[in-house]
Amino acid sequence: MSILSDALERTKRAATRRMLPVLLGDRFDPATVNPAAARHVSLFPQIGLGYNRVKKNANSTTVSILTELGTGRRLEDQSAKRSLRHLESASWPELRRARDMHFFVITRDPYSRVLSAFLNKFAKDSYQSDFRAFPLDRGGFSDFLKWLADGALTKDPHWDAQHKLIFAPLSAYDSVLRFEEFPDCFIDLLTRREIPVGRDLAQRMGQVNSQTRTRASAKLAEFYTPAAEALVTDLFASDFDLLSYKRGLSPKPVAAELTS
């Protein structure tokens, strides 16, 4: 993309972002939305869904499934993401039609989300070279959390606060799904919307990206010290409040889940 076309695209997206309250009508209250998160809301007009993407909350899996259901094409995760239309890139007629879509978001317990981000991202050489190298054990996780507290929290959206990626208050969404109940909650949403979900697709929802499974929720007791728990509780105070997750770790970790 040339410098000129890149500048024009940025200008177009900024104009669309400013016009969202008009184009979406009363779908979202402009006084309560987070305009910076508009690019994270993807539209699937063929199946009438708007999905607010949040990294580390089954995002890749959900995007791939919605793309396949909407277009009939089974794409790899990155190809599916590149094909997305979102609130900033959609045409103005598309945005007006989006008023009638069913919008949903997936939230996740901050304790397991930040652990999953640590285990998933710092197993990669690119993250170790771009940021820091941490051993993937309890001590490394504690050092990672201290690093976040020292100013690195905002360096990557995979571990930054979820609410920064969420466009509107949860009360404005038609459905708020819990990552801890994925994929059952997602299949239930599709079924209620009368979007056909075959047995093969349902099975793949539980299996996709199995290579990157961190099983973070099952590893809470292994990785969390009292100091680490207190640090996460403080770092993600806004997420606990805005997303209605309970402060304090459960003594019984829940089952394994996807990291996408």
PDB file of C-alpha atoms in Angstrom:
ATOM      1  CA  MET A   1       0.000   0.000   0.000  1.00  0.00           C
ATOM      2  CA  SER A   2       1.417   3.407  -1.008  1.00  0.00           C
ATOM      3  CA  ILE A   3       1.840   6.271   1.440  1.00  0.00           C
ATOM      4  CA  LEU A   4      -1.017   8.140  -0.268  1.00  0.00           C
ATOM      5  CA  SER A   5      -3.445   5.215  -0.276  1.00  0.00           C
ATOM      6  CA  ASP A   6      -2.534   4.422   3.312  1.00  0.00           C
ATOM      7  CA  ALA A   7      -3.284   8.010   4.329  1.00  0.00           C
ATOM      8  CA  LEU A   8      -6.584   7.940   2.441  1.00  0.00           C
ATOM      9  CA  GLU A   9      -7.567   4.700   4.152  1.00  0.00           C
ATOM     10  CA  ARG A  10      -6.803   6.168   7.576  1.00  0.00           C
ATOM     11  CA  THR A  11      -8.862   9.244   6.728  1.00  0.00           C
ATOM     12  CA  LYS A  12     -11.772   7.099   5.546  1.00  0.00           C
ATOM     13  CA  ARG A  13     -11.727   4.994   8.699  1.00  0.00           C
ATOM     14  CA  ALA A  14     -11.557   8.073  10.918  1.00  0.00           C
ATOM     15  CA  ALA A  15     -14.566   9.547   9.107  1.00  0.00           C
ATOM     16  CA  THR A  16     -16.497   6.302   9.487  1.00  0.00           C
ATOM     17  CA  ARG A  17     -15.631   6.162  13.187  1.00  0.00           C
ATOM     18  CA  ARG A  18     -17.015   9.685  13.656  1.00  0.00           C
ATOM     19  CA  MET A  19     -20.202   8.779  11.781  1.00  0.00           C
ATOM     20  CA  LEU A  20     -20.911   5.550  13.656  1.00  0.00           C
ATOM     21  CA  PRO A  21     -23.484   7.104  16.027  1.00  0.00           C
ATOM     22  CA  VAL A  22     -25.486   8.268  12.998  1.00  0.00           C
ATOM     23  CA  LEU A  23     -25.023   5.155  10.880  1.00  0.00           C
ATOM     24  CA  LEU A  24     -25.862   2.749  13.704  1.00  0.00           C
ATOM     25  CA  GLY A  25     -28.767   4.841  14.927  1.00  0.00           C
ATOM     26  CA  ASP A  26     -29.767   4.021  18.482  1.00  0.00           C
ATOM     27  CA  ARG A  27     -28.093   0.602  18.329  1.00  0.00           C
ATOM     28  CA  PHE A  28     -25.319   1.827  20.654  1.00  0.00           C
ATOM     29  CA  ASP A  29     -25.335   4.908  22.866  1.00  0.00           C
ATOM     30  CA  PRO A  30     -22.559   7.197  21.547  1.00  0.00           C
ATOM     31  CA  ALA A  31     -22.022   8.535  25.058  1.00  0.00           C
ATOM     32  CA  THR A  32     -20.986   5.113  26.353  1.00  0.00           C
ATOM     33  CA  VAL A  33     -19.066   3.513  23.462  1.00  0.00           C
ATOM     34  CA  ASN A  34     -15.309   3.106  23.164  1.00  0.00           C
ATOM     35  CA  PRO A  35     -14.531   4.449  19.642  1.00  0.00           C
ATOM     36  CA  ALA A  36     -11.005   3.015  19.686  1.00  0.00           C
ATOM     37  CA  ALA A  37     -12.505  -0.493  19.815  1.00  0.00           C
ATOM     38  CA  ALA A  38     -14.670  -0.051  16.704  1.00  0.00           C
ATOM     39  CA  ARG A  39     -12.092  -1.920  14.623  1.00  0.00           C
ATOM     40  CA  HIS A  40     -12.574  -4.963  16.825  1.00  0.00           C
ATOM     41  CA  VAL A  41     -16.275  -5.341  15.976  1.00  0.00           C
ATOM     42  CA  SER A  42     -16.599  -7.581  12.923  1.00  0.00           C
ATOM     43  CA  LEU A  43     -19.744  -7.907  10.832  1.00  0.00           C
ATOM     44  CA  PHE A  44     -21.139 -11.118   9.362  1.00  0.00           C
ATOM     45  CA  PRO A  45     -24.169  -9.882   7.402  1.00  0.00           C
ATOM     46  CA  GLN A  46     -24.908 -13.253   5.784  1.00  0.00           C
ATOM     47  CA  ILE A  47     -25.827 -14.692   9.182  1.00  0.00           C
ATOM     48  CA  GLY A  48     -26.898 -11.460  10.884  1.00  0.00           C
ATOM     49  CA  LEU A  49     -24.179 -11.386  13.554  1.00  0.00           C
ATOM     50  CA  GLY A  50     -21.830  -8.708  14.830  1.00  0.00           C
ATOM     51  CA  TYR A  51     -18.921 -10.044  16.861  1.00  0.00           C
ATOM     52  CA  ASN A  52     -16.746  -7.917  19.165  1.00  0.00           C
ATOM     53  CA  ARG A  53     -13.396  -9.680  18.994  1.00  0.00           C
ATOM     54  CA  VAL A  54     -11.264  -9.885  22.140  1.00  0.00           C
ATOM     55  CA  LYS A  55      -7.858 -11.526  21.891  1.00  0.00           C
ATOM     56  CA  LYS A  56      -7.316 -14.654  23.989  1.00  0.00           C
ATOM     57  CA  ASN A  57     -11.073 -15.190  24.318  1.00  0.00           C
ATOM     58  CA  ALA A  58     -11.542 -17.934  21.691  1.00  0.00           C
ATOM     59  CA  ASN A  59     -11.160 -15.190  19.104  1.00  0.00           C
ATOM     60  CA  SER A  60      -9.478 -17.163  16.305  1.00  0.00           C
ATOM     61  CA  THR A  61     -11.852 -20.087  16.655  1.00  0.00           C
ATOM     62  CA  THR A  62     -14.927 -17.856  16.643  1.00  0.00           C
ATOM     63  CA  VAL A  63     -13.781 -15.832  13.627  1.00  0.00           C
ATOM     64  CA  SER A  64     -13.017 -18.972  11.625  1.00  0.00           C
ATOM     65  CA  ILE A  65     -16.369 -20.551  12.413  1.00  0.00           C
ATOM     66  CA  LEU A  66     -18.361 -17.388  11.658  1.00  0.00           C
ATOM     67  CA  THR A  67     -16.486 -16.891   8.392  1.00  0.00           C
ATOM     68  CA  GLU A  68     -17.258 -20.442   7.338  1.00  0.00           C
ATOM     69  CA  LEU A  69     -20.918 -20.143   8.325  1.00  0.00           C
ATOM     70  CA  GLY A  70     -21.263 -16.801   6.556  1.00  0.00           C
ATOM     71  CA  THR A  71     -19.338 -17.470   3.359  1.00  0.00           C
ATOM     72  CA  GLY A  72     -19.180 -21.234   3.065  1.00  0.00           C
ATOM     73  CA  ARG A  73     -15.379 -20.990   2.909  1.00  0.00           C
ATOM     74  CA  ARG A  74     -13.177 -22.817   5.391  1.00  0.00           C
ATOM     75  CA  LEU A  75     -10.161 -20.555   5.883  1.00  0.00           C
ATOM     76  CA  GLU A  76      -7.090 -20.695   8.070  1.00  0.00           C
ATOM     77  CA  ASP A  77      -7.274 -18.400  11.097  1.00  0.00           C
ATOM     78  CA  GLN A  78      -5.136 -15.594   9.677  1.00  0.00           C
ATOM     79  CA  SER A  79      -6.869 -15.679   6.289  1.00  0.00           C
ATOM     80  CA  ALA A  80     -10.246 -15.505   8.011  1.00  0.00           C
ATOM     81  CA  LYS A  81      -9.123 -12.493  10.041  1.00  0.00           C
ATOM     82  CA  ARG A  82      -7.818 -10.691   6.955  1.00  0.00           C
ATOM     83  CA  SER A  83     -11.173 -11.149   5.241  1.00  0.00           C
ATOM     84  CA  LEU A  84     -13.164  -9.464   8.019  1.00  0.00           C
ATOM     85  CA  ARG A  85     -15.386  -6.428   7.621  1.00  0.00           C
ATOM     86  CA  HIS A  86     -15.567  -4.360  10.774  1.00  0.00           C
ATOM     87  CA  LEU A  87     -17.160  -1.150  11.953  1.00  0.00           C
ATOM     88  CA  GLU A  88     -14.362   0.995  10.541  1.00  0.00           C
ATOM     89  CA  SER A  89     -13.934  -0.741   7.188  1.00  0.00           C
ATOM     90  CA  ALA A  90     -17.578  -1.478   6.311  1.00  0.00           C
ATOM     91  CA  SER A  91     -19.425   0.718   3.854  1.00  0.00           C
ATOM     92  CA  TRP A  92     -21.953   3.175   5.214  1.00  0.00           C
ATOM     93  CA  PRO A  93     -24.912   1.227   3.734  1.00  0.00           C
ATOM     94  CA  GLU A  94     -23.533  -1.913   5.428  1.00  0.00           C
ATOM     95  CA  LEU A  95     -23.369  -0.074   8.741  1.00  0.00           C
ATOM     96  CA  ARG A  96     -26.961   1.093   8.437  1.00  0.00           C
ATOM     97  CA  ARG A  97     -28.028  -2.515   7.855  1.00  0.00           C
ATOM     98  CA  ALA A  98     -25.949  -3.559  10.854  1.00  0.00           C
ATOM     99  CA  ARG A  99     -28.536  -1.928  13.136  1.00  0.00           C
ATOM    100  CA  ASP A 100     -30.572  -5.125  12.889  1.00  0.00           C
ATOM    101  CA  MET A 101     -27.703  -7.511  13.621  1.00  0.00           C
ATOM    102  CA  HIS A 102     -27.337  -9.563  16.789  1.00  0.00           C
ATOM    103  CA  PHE A 103     -24.151  -8.315  18.500  1.00  0.00           C
ATOM    104  CA  PHE A 104     -22.201 -10.466  20.925  1.00  0.00           C
ATOM    105  CA  VAL A 105     -18.904 -10.511  22.809  1.00  0.00           C
ATOM    106  CA  ILE A 106     -16.954 -13.193  24.669  1.00  0.00           C
ATOM    107  CA  THR A 107     -15.431 -12.303  28.050  1.00  0.00           C
ATOM    108  CA  ARG A 108     -12.902 -14.231  30.123  1.00  0.00           C
ATOM    109  CA  ASP A 109     -11.741 -14.476  33.730  1.00  0.00           C
ATOM    110  CA  PRO A 110      -8.649 -12.204  33.964  1.00  0.00           C
ATOM    111  CA  TYR A 111      -6.703 -14.768  36.009  1.00  0.00           C
ATOM    112  CA  SER A 112      -6.782 -17.443  33.311  1.00  0.00           C
ATOM    113  CA  ARG A 113      -6.560 -14.981  30.403  1.00  0.00           C
ATOM    114  CA  VAL A 114      -3.263 -13.405  31.463  1.00  0.00           C
ATOM    115  CA  LEU A 115      -1.787 -16.824  32.267  1.00  0.00           C
ATOM    116  CA  SER A 116      -2.887 -18.125  28.874  1.00  0.00           C
ATOM    117  CA  ALA A 117      -1.290 -15.110  27.160  1.00  0.00           C
ATOM    118  CA  PHE A 118       1.952 -15.764  29.023  1.00  0.00           C
ATOM    119  CA  LEU A 119       2.073 -19.481  28.226  1.00  0.00           C
ATOM    120  CA  ASN A 120       1.042 -19.059  24.610  1.00  0.00           C
ATOM    121  CA  LYS A 121       3.043 -15.999  23.584  1.00  0.00           C
ATOM    122  CA  PHE A 122       6.292 -16.551  25.448  1.00  0.00           C
ATOM    123  CA  ALA A 123       6.614 -20.045  24.047  1.00  0.00           C
ATOM    124  CA  LYS A 124       7.380 -18.230  20.772  1.00  0.00           C
ATOM    125  CA  ASP A 125      10.850 -17.013  19.843  1.00  0.00           C
ATOM    126  CA  SER A 126       9.408 -13.849  18.319  1.00  0.00           C
ATOM    127  CA  TYR A 127       7.915 -12.719  21.629  1.00  0.00           C
ATOM    128  CA  GLN A 128      11.072 -13.538  23.539  1.00  0.00           C
ATOM    129  CA  SER A 129      13.154 -11.481  21.115  1.00  0.00           C
ATOM    130  CA  ASP A 130      10.678  -8.592  20.815  1.00  0.00           C
ATOM    131  CA  PHE A 131       9.997  -8.313  24.549  1.00  0.00           C
ATOM    132  CA  ARG A 132      11.761 -10.508  27.101  1.00  0.00           C
ATOM    133  CA  ALA A 133      12.517 -14.163  27.662  1.00  0.00           C
ATOM    134  CA  PHE A 134      10.682 -15.737  30.586  1.00  0.00           C
ATOM    135  CA  PRO A 135      10.918 -19.378  31.684  1.00  0.00           C
ATOM    136  CA  LEU A 136       7.486 -20.971  31.353  1.00  0.00           C
ATOM    137  CA  ASP A 137       7.174 -21.847  35.015  1.00  0.00           C
ATOM    138  CA  ARG A 138       5.796 -20.274  38.192  1.00  0.00           C
ATOM    139  CA  GLY A 139       8.854 -18.065  38.678  1.00  0.00           C
ATOM    140  CA  GLY A 140       8.756 -16.902  35.073  1.00  0.00           C
ATOM    141  CA  PHE A 141       5.060 -16.062  35.379  1.00  0.00           C
ATOM    142  CA  SER A 142       5.709 -14.026  38.532  1.00  0.00           C
ATOM    143  CA  ASP A 143       8.480 -12.131  36.736  1.00  0.00           C
ATOM    144  CA  PHE A 144       6.145 -11.572  33.781  1.00  0.00           C
ATOM    145  CA  LEU A 145       3.480 -10.052  36.047  1.00  0.00           C
ATOM    146  CA  LYS A 146       6.055  -7.758  37.675  1.00  0.00           C
ATOM    147  CA  TRP A 147       7.138  -6.700  34.187  1.00  0.00           C
ATOM    148  CA  LEU A 148       3.514  -5.863  33.342  1.00  0.00           C
ATOM    149  CA  ALA A 149       3.207  -3.827  36.531  1.00  0.00           C
ATOM    150  CA  ASP A 150       6.391  -1.946  35.654  1.00  0.00           C
ATOM    151  CA  GLY A 151       4.824  -0.578  32.467  1.00  0.00           C
ATOM    152  CA  ALA A 152       4.528  -3.446  30.000  1.00  0.00           C
ATOM    153  CA  LEU A 153       0.790  -4.057  30.474  1.00  0.00           C
ATOM    154  CA  THR A 154      -0.108  -2.021  27.395  1.00  0.00           C
ATOM    155  CA  LYS A 155       2.588  -3.470  25.138  1.00  0.00           C
ATOM    156  CA  ASP A 156       0.358  -6.182  23.640  1.00  0.00           C
ATOM    157  CA  PRO A 157      -3.441  -6.580  23.490  1.00  0.00           C
ATOM    158  CA  HIS A 158      -3.192 -10.315  24.164  1.00  0.00           C
ATOM    159  CA  TRP A 159      -2.483  -9.534  27.811  1.00  0.00           C
ATOM    160  CA  ASP A 160      -3.720  -5.945  28.131  1.00  0.00           C
ATOM    161  CA  ALA A 161      -7.111  -5.281  29.727  1.00  0.00           C
ATOM    162  CA  GLN A 162     -10.092  -6.780  27.899  1.00  0.00           C
ATOM    163  CA  HIS A 163     -12.330  -3.746  28.286  1.00  0.00           C
ATOM    164  CA  LYS A 164     -10.031  -1.744  25.979  1.00  0.00           C
ATOM    165  CA  LEU A 165     -11.075  -4.042  23.119  1.00  0.00           C
ATOM    166  CA  ILE A 166     -14.800  -3.907  23.894  1.00  0.00           C
ATOM    167  CA  PHE A 167     -16.816  -1.327  21.978  1.00  0.00           C
ATOM    168  CA  ALA A 168     -19.788  -0.841  24.301  1.00  0.00           C
ATOM    169  CA  PRO A 169     -20.981  -1.665  27.821  1.00  0.00           C
ATOM    170  CA  LEU A 170     -21.947  -5.307  28.167  1.00  0.00           C
ATOM    171  CA  SER A 171     -25.576  -4.300  28.632  1.00  0.00           C
ATOM    172  CA  ALA A 172     -25.619  -3.025  25.025  1.00  0.00           C
ATOM    173  CA  TYR A 173     -24.889  -6.455  23.541  1.00  0.00           C
ATOM    174  CA  ASP A 174     -27.591  -8.930  22.624  1.00  0.00           C
ATOM    175  CA  SER A 175     -25.467 -11.766  24.020  1.00  0.00           C
ATOM    176  CA  VAL A 176     -22.492 -11.859  26.374  1.00  0.00           C
ATOM    177  CA  LEU A 177     -20.784 -15.253  26.271  1.00  0.00           C
ATOM    178  CA  ARG A 178     -18.364 -16.570  28.883  1.00  0.00           C
ATOM    179  CA  PHE A 179     -15.146 -18.110  27.629  1.00  0.00           C
ATOM    180  CA  GLU A 180     -15.385 -20.565  30.502  1.00  0.00           C
ATOM    181  CA  GLU A 181     -18.504 -22.034  28.818  1.00  0.00           C
ATOM    182  CA  PHE A 182     -17.077 -22.083  25.282  1.00  0.00           C
ATOM    183  CA  PRO A 183     -17.897 -23.704  22.845  1.00  0.00           C
ATOM    184  CA  ASP A 184     -21.276 -24.737  24.309  1.00  0.00           C
ATOM    185  CA  CYS A 185     -22.402 -21.135  24.781  1.00  0.00           C
ATOM    186  CA  PHE A 186     -21.405 -20.290  21.205  1.00  0.00           C
ATOM    187  CA  ILE A 187     -23.231 -23.290  19.751  1.00  0.00           C
ATOM    188  CA  ASP A 188     -26.285 -22.339  21.815  1.00  0.00           C
ATOM    189  CA  LEU A 189     -26.200 -18.798  20.408  1.00  0.00           C
ATOM    190  CA  LEU A 190     -26.004 -20.072  16.838  1.00  0.00           C
ATOM    191  CA  THR A 191     -28.822 -22.527  17.470  1.00  0.00           C
ATOM    192  CA  ARG A 192     -31.058 -19.827  18.965  1.00  0.00           C
ATOM    193  CA  ARG A 193     -30.370 -17.681  15.917  1.00  0.00           C
ATOM    194  CA  GLU A 194     -31.396 -20.630  13.709  1.00  0.00           C
ATOM    195  CA  ILE A 195     -27.942 -20.823  12.134  1.00  0.00           C
ATOM    196  CA  PRO A 196     -27.325 -24.474  11.233  1.00  0.00           C
ATOM    197  CA  VAL A 197     -24.449 -26.086  13.113  1.00  0.00           C
ATOM    198  CA  GLY A 198     -23.628 -29.568  11.901  1.00  0.00           C
ATOM    199  CA  ARG A 199     -22.041 -32.248  14.052  1.00  0.00           C
ATOM    200  CA  ASP A 200     -18.704 -31.904  12.252  1.00  0.00           C
ATOM    201  CA  LEU A 201     -18.574 -28.155  12.866  1.00  0.00           C
ATOM    202  CA  ALA A 202     -19.503 -28.553  16.522  1.00  0.00           C
ATOM    203  CA  GLN A 203     -16.734 -31.114  16.989  1.00  0.00           C
ATOM    204  CA  ARG A 204     -14.197 -28.861  15.325  1.00  0.00           C
ATOM    205  CA  MET A 205     -15.072 -26.007  17.655  1.00  0.00           C
ATOM    206  CA  GLY A 206     -13.780 -28.080  20.526  1.00  0.00           C
ATOM    207  CA  GLN A 207     -10.694 -29.269  18.676  1.00  0.00           C
ATOM    208  CA  VAL A 208      -9.475 -26.320  16.579  1.00  0.00           C
ATOM    209  CA  ASN A 209      -6.050 -24.938  17.509  1.00  0.00           C
ATOM    210  CA  SER A 210      -5.361 -27.912  19.757  1.00  0.00           C
ATOM    211  CA  GLN A 211      -1.628 -27.318  19.116  1.00  0.00           C
ATOM    212  CA  THR A 212      -1.829 -23.997  20.986  1.00  0.00           C
ATOM    213  CA  ARG A 213      -3.937 -25.145  23.916  1.00  0.00           C
ATOM    214  CA  THR A 214      -2.424 -23.812  27.135  1.00  0.00           C
ATOM    215  CA  ARG A 215      -4.974 -25.351  29.531  1.00  0.00           C
ATOM    216  CA  ALA A 216      -4.512 -22.191  31.566  1.00  0.00           C
ATOM    217  CA  SER A 217      -7.543 -22.630  33.819  1.00  0.00           C
ATOM    218  CA  ALA A 218      -6.328 -26.060  34.861  1.00  0.00           C
ATOM    219  CA  LYS A 219      -2.900 -24.602  35.690  1.00  0.00           C
ATOM    220  CA  LEU A 220      -3.979 -21.768  37.991  1.00  0.00           C
ATOM    221  CA  ALA A 221      -2.866 -23.533  41.172  1.00  0.00           C
ATOM    222  CA  GLU A 222       0.436 -24.492  39.543  1.00  0.00           C
ATOM    223  CA  PHE A 223       1.374 -20.968  38.442  1.00  0.00           C
ATOM    224  CA  TYR A 224      -0.284 -18.609  40.907  1.00  0.00           C
ATOM    225  CA  THR A 225       1.299 -17.581  44.179  1.00  0.00           C
ATOM    226  CA  PRO A 226      -0.601 -15.309  46.618  1.00  0.00           C
ATOM    227  CA  ALA A 227       1.572 -12.398  45.409  1.00  0.00           C
ATOM    228  CA  ALA A 228       0.802 -13.158  41.752  1.00  0.00           C
ATOM    229  CA  GLU A 229      -2.922 -13.358  42.514  1.00  0.00           C
ATOM    230  CA  ALA A 230      -2.826  -9.991  44.274  1.00  0.00           C
ATOM    231  CA  LEU A 231      -0.919  -8.417  41.378  1.00  0.00           C
ATOM    232  CA  VAL A 232      -3.393  -9.641  38.751  1.00  0.00           C
ATOM    233  CA  THR A 233      -6.308  -8.536  40.927  1.00  0.00           C
ATOM    234  CA  ASP A 234      -4.821  -5.038  41.004  1.00  0.00           C
ATOM    235  CA  LEU A 235      -3.655  -4.861  37.368  1.00  0.00           C
ATOM    236  CA  PHE A 236      -7.030  -5.897  35.987  1.00  0.00           C
ATOM    237  CA  ALA A 237      -9.286  -4.173  38.505  1.00  0.00           C
ATOM    238  CA  SER A 238     -11.332  -2.524  35.736  1.00  0.00           C
ATOM    239  CA  ASP A 239     -11.931  -5.849  33.980  1.00  0.00           C
ATOM    240  CA  PHE A 240     -13.109  -7.468  37.205  1.00  0.00           C
ATOM    241  CA  ASP A 241     -15.556  -4.605  37.724  1.00  0.00           C
ATOM    242  CA  LEU A 242     -16.781  -4.031  34.176  1.00  0.00           C
ATOM    243  CA  LEU A 243     -16.982  -7.691  33.162  1.00  0.00           C
ATOM    244  CA  SER A 244     -18.431  -8.939  36.471  1.00  0.00           C
ATOM    245  CA  TYR A 245     -15.754 -11.492  37.337  1.00  0.00           C
ATOM    246  CA  LYS A 246     -15.150 -12.379  40.962  1.00  0.00           C
ATOM    247  CA  ARG A 247     -11.904 -11.333  42.575  1.00  0.00           C
ATOM    248  CA  GLY A 248      -9.942 -14.194  44.089  1.00  0.00           C
ATOM    249  CA  LEU A 249      -8.989 -17.573  42.688  1.00  0.00           C
ATOM    250  CA  SER A 250     -11.294 -20.526  43.039  1.00  0.00           C
ATOM    251  CA  PRO A 251      -9.715 -23.429  44.931  1.00  0.00           C
ATOM    252  CA  LYS A 252     -11.008 -25.763  42.214  1.00  0.00           C
ATOM    253  CA  PRO A 253      -9.662 -24.848  38.761  1.00  0.00           C
ATOM    254  CA  VAL A 254     -12.013 -25.462  35.860  1.00  0.00           C
ATOM    255  CA  ALA A 255     -11.438 -27.618  32.795  1.00  0.00           C
ATOM    256  CA  ALA A 256      -8.981 -26.931  29.969  1.00  0.00           C
ATOM    257  CA  GLU A 257      -9.881 -24.586  27.165  1.00  0.00           C
ATOM    258  CA  LEU A 258      -8.777 -22.948  23.926  1.00  0.00           C
ATOM    259  CA  THR A 259      -6.276 -20.083  23.834  1.00  0.00           C
ATOM    260  CA  SER A 260      -7.381 -18.462  20.587  1.00  0.00           C
TER     261      SER A 260
END
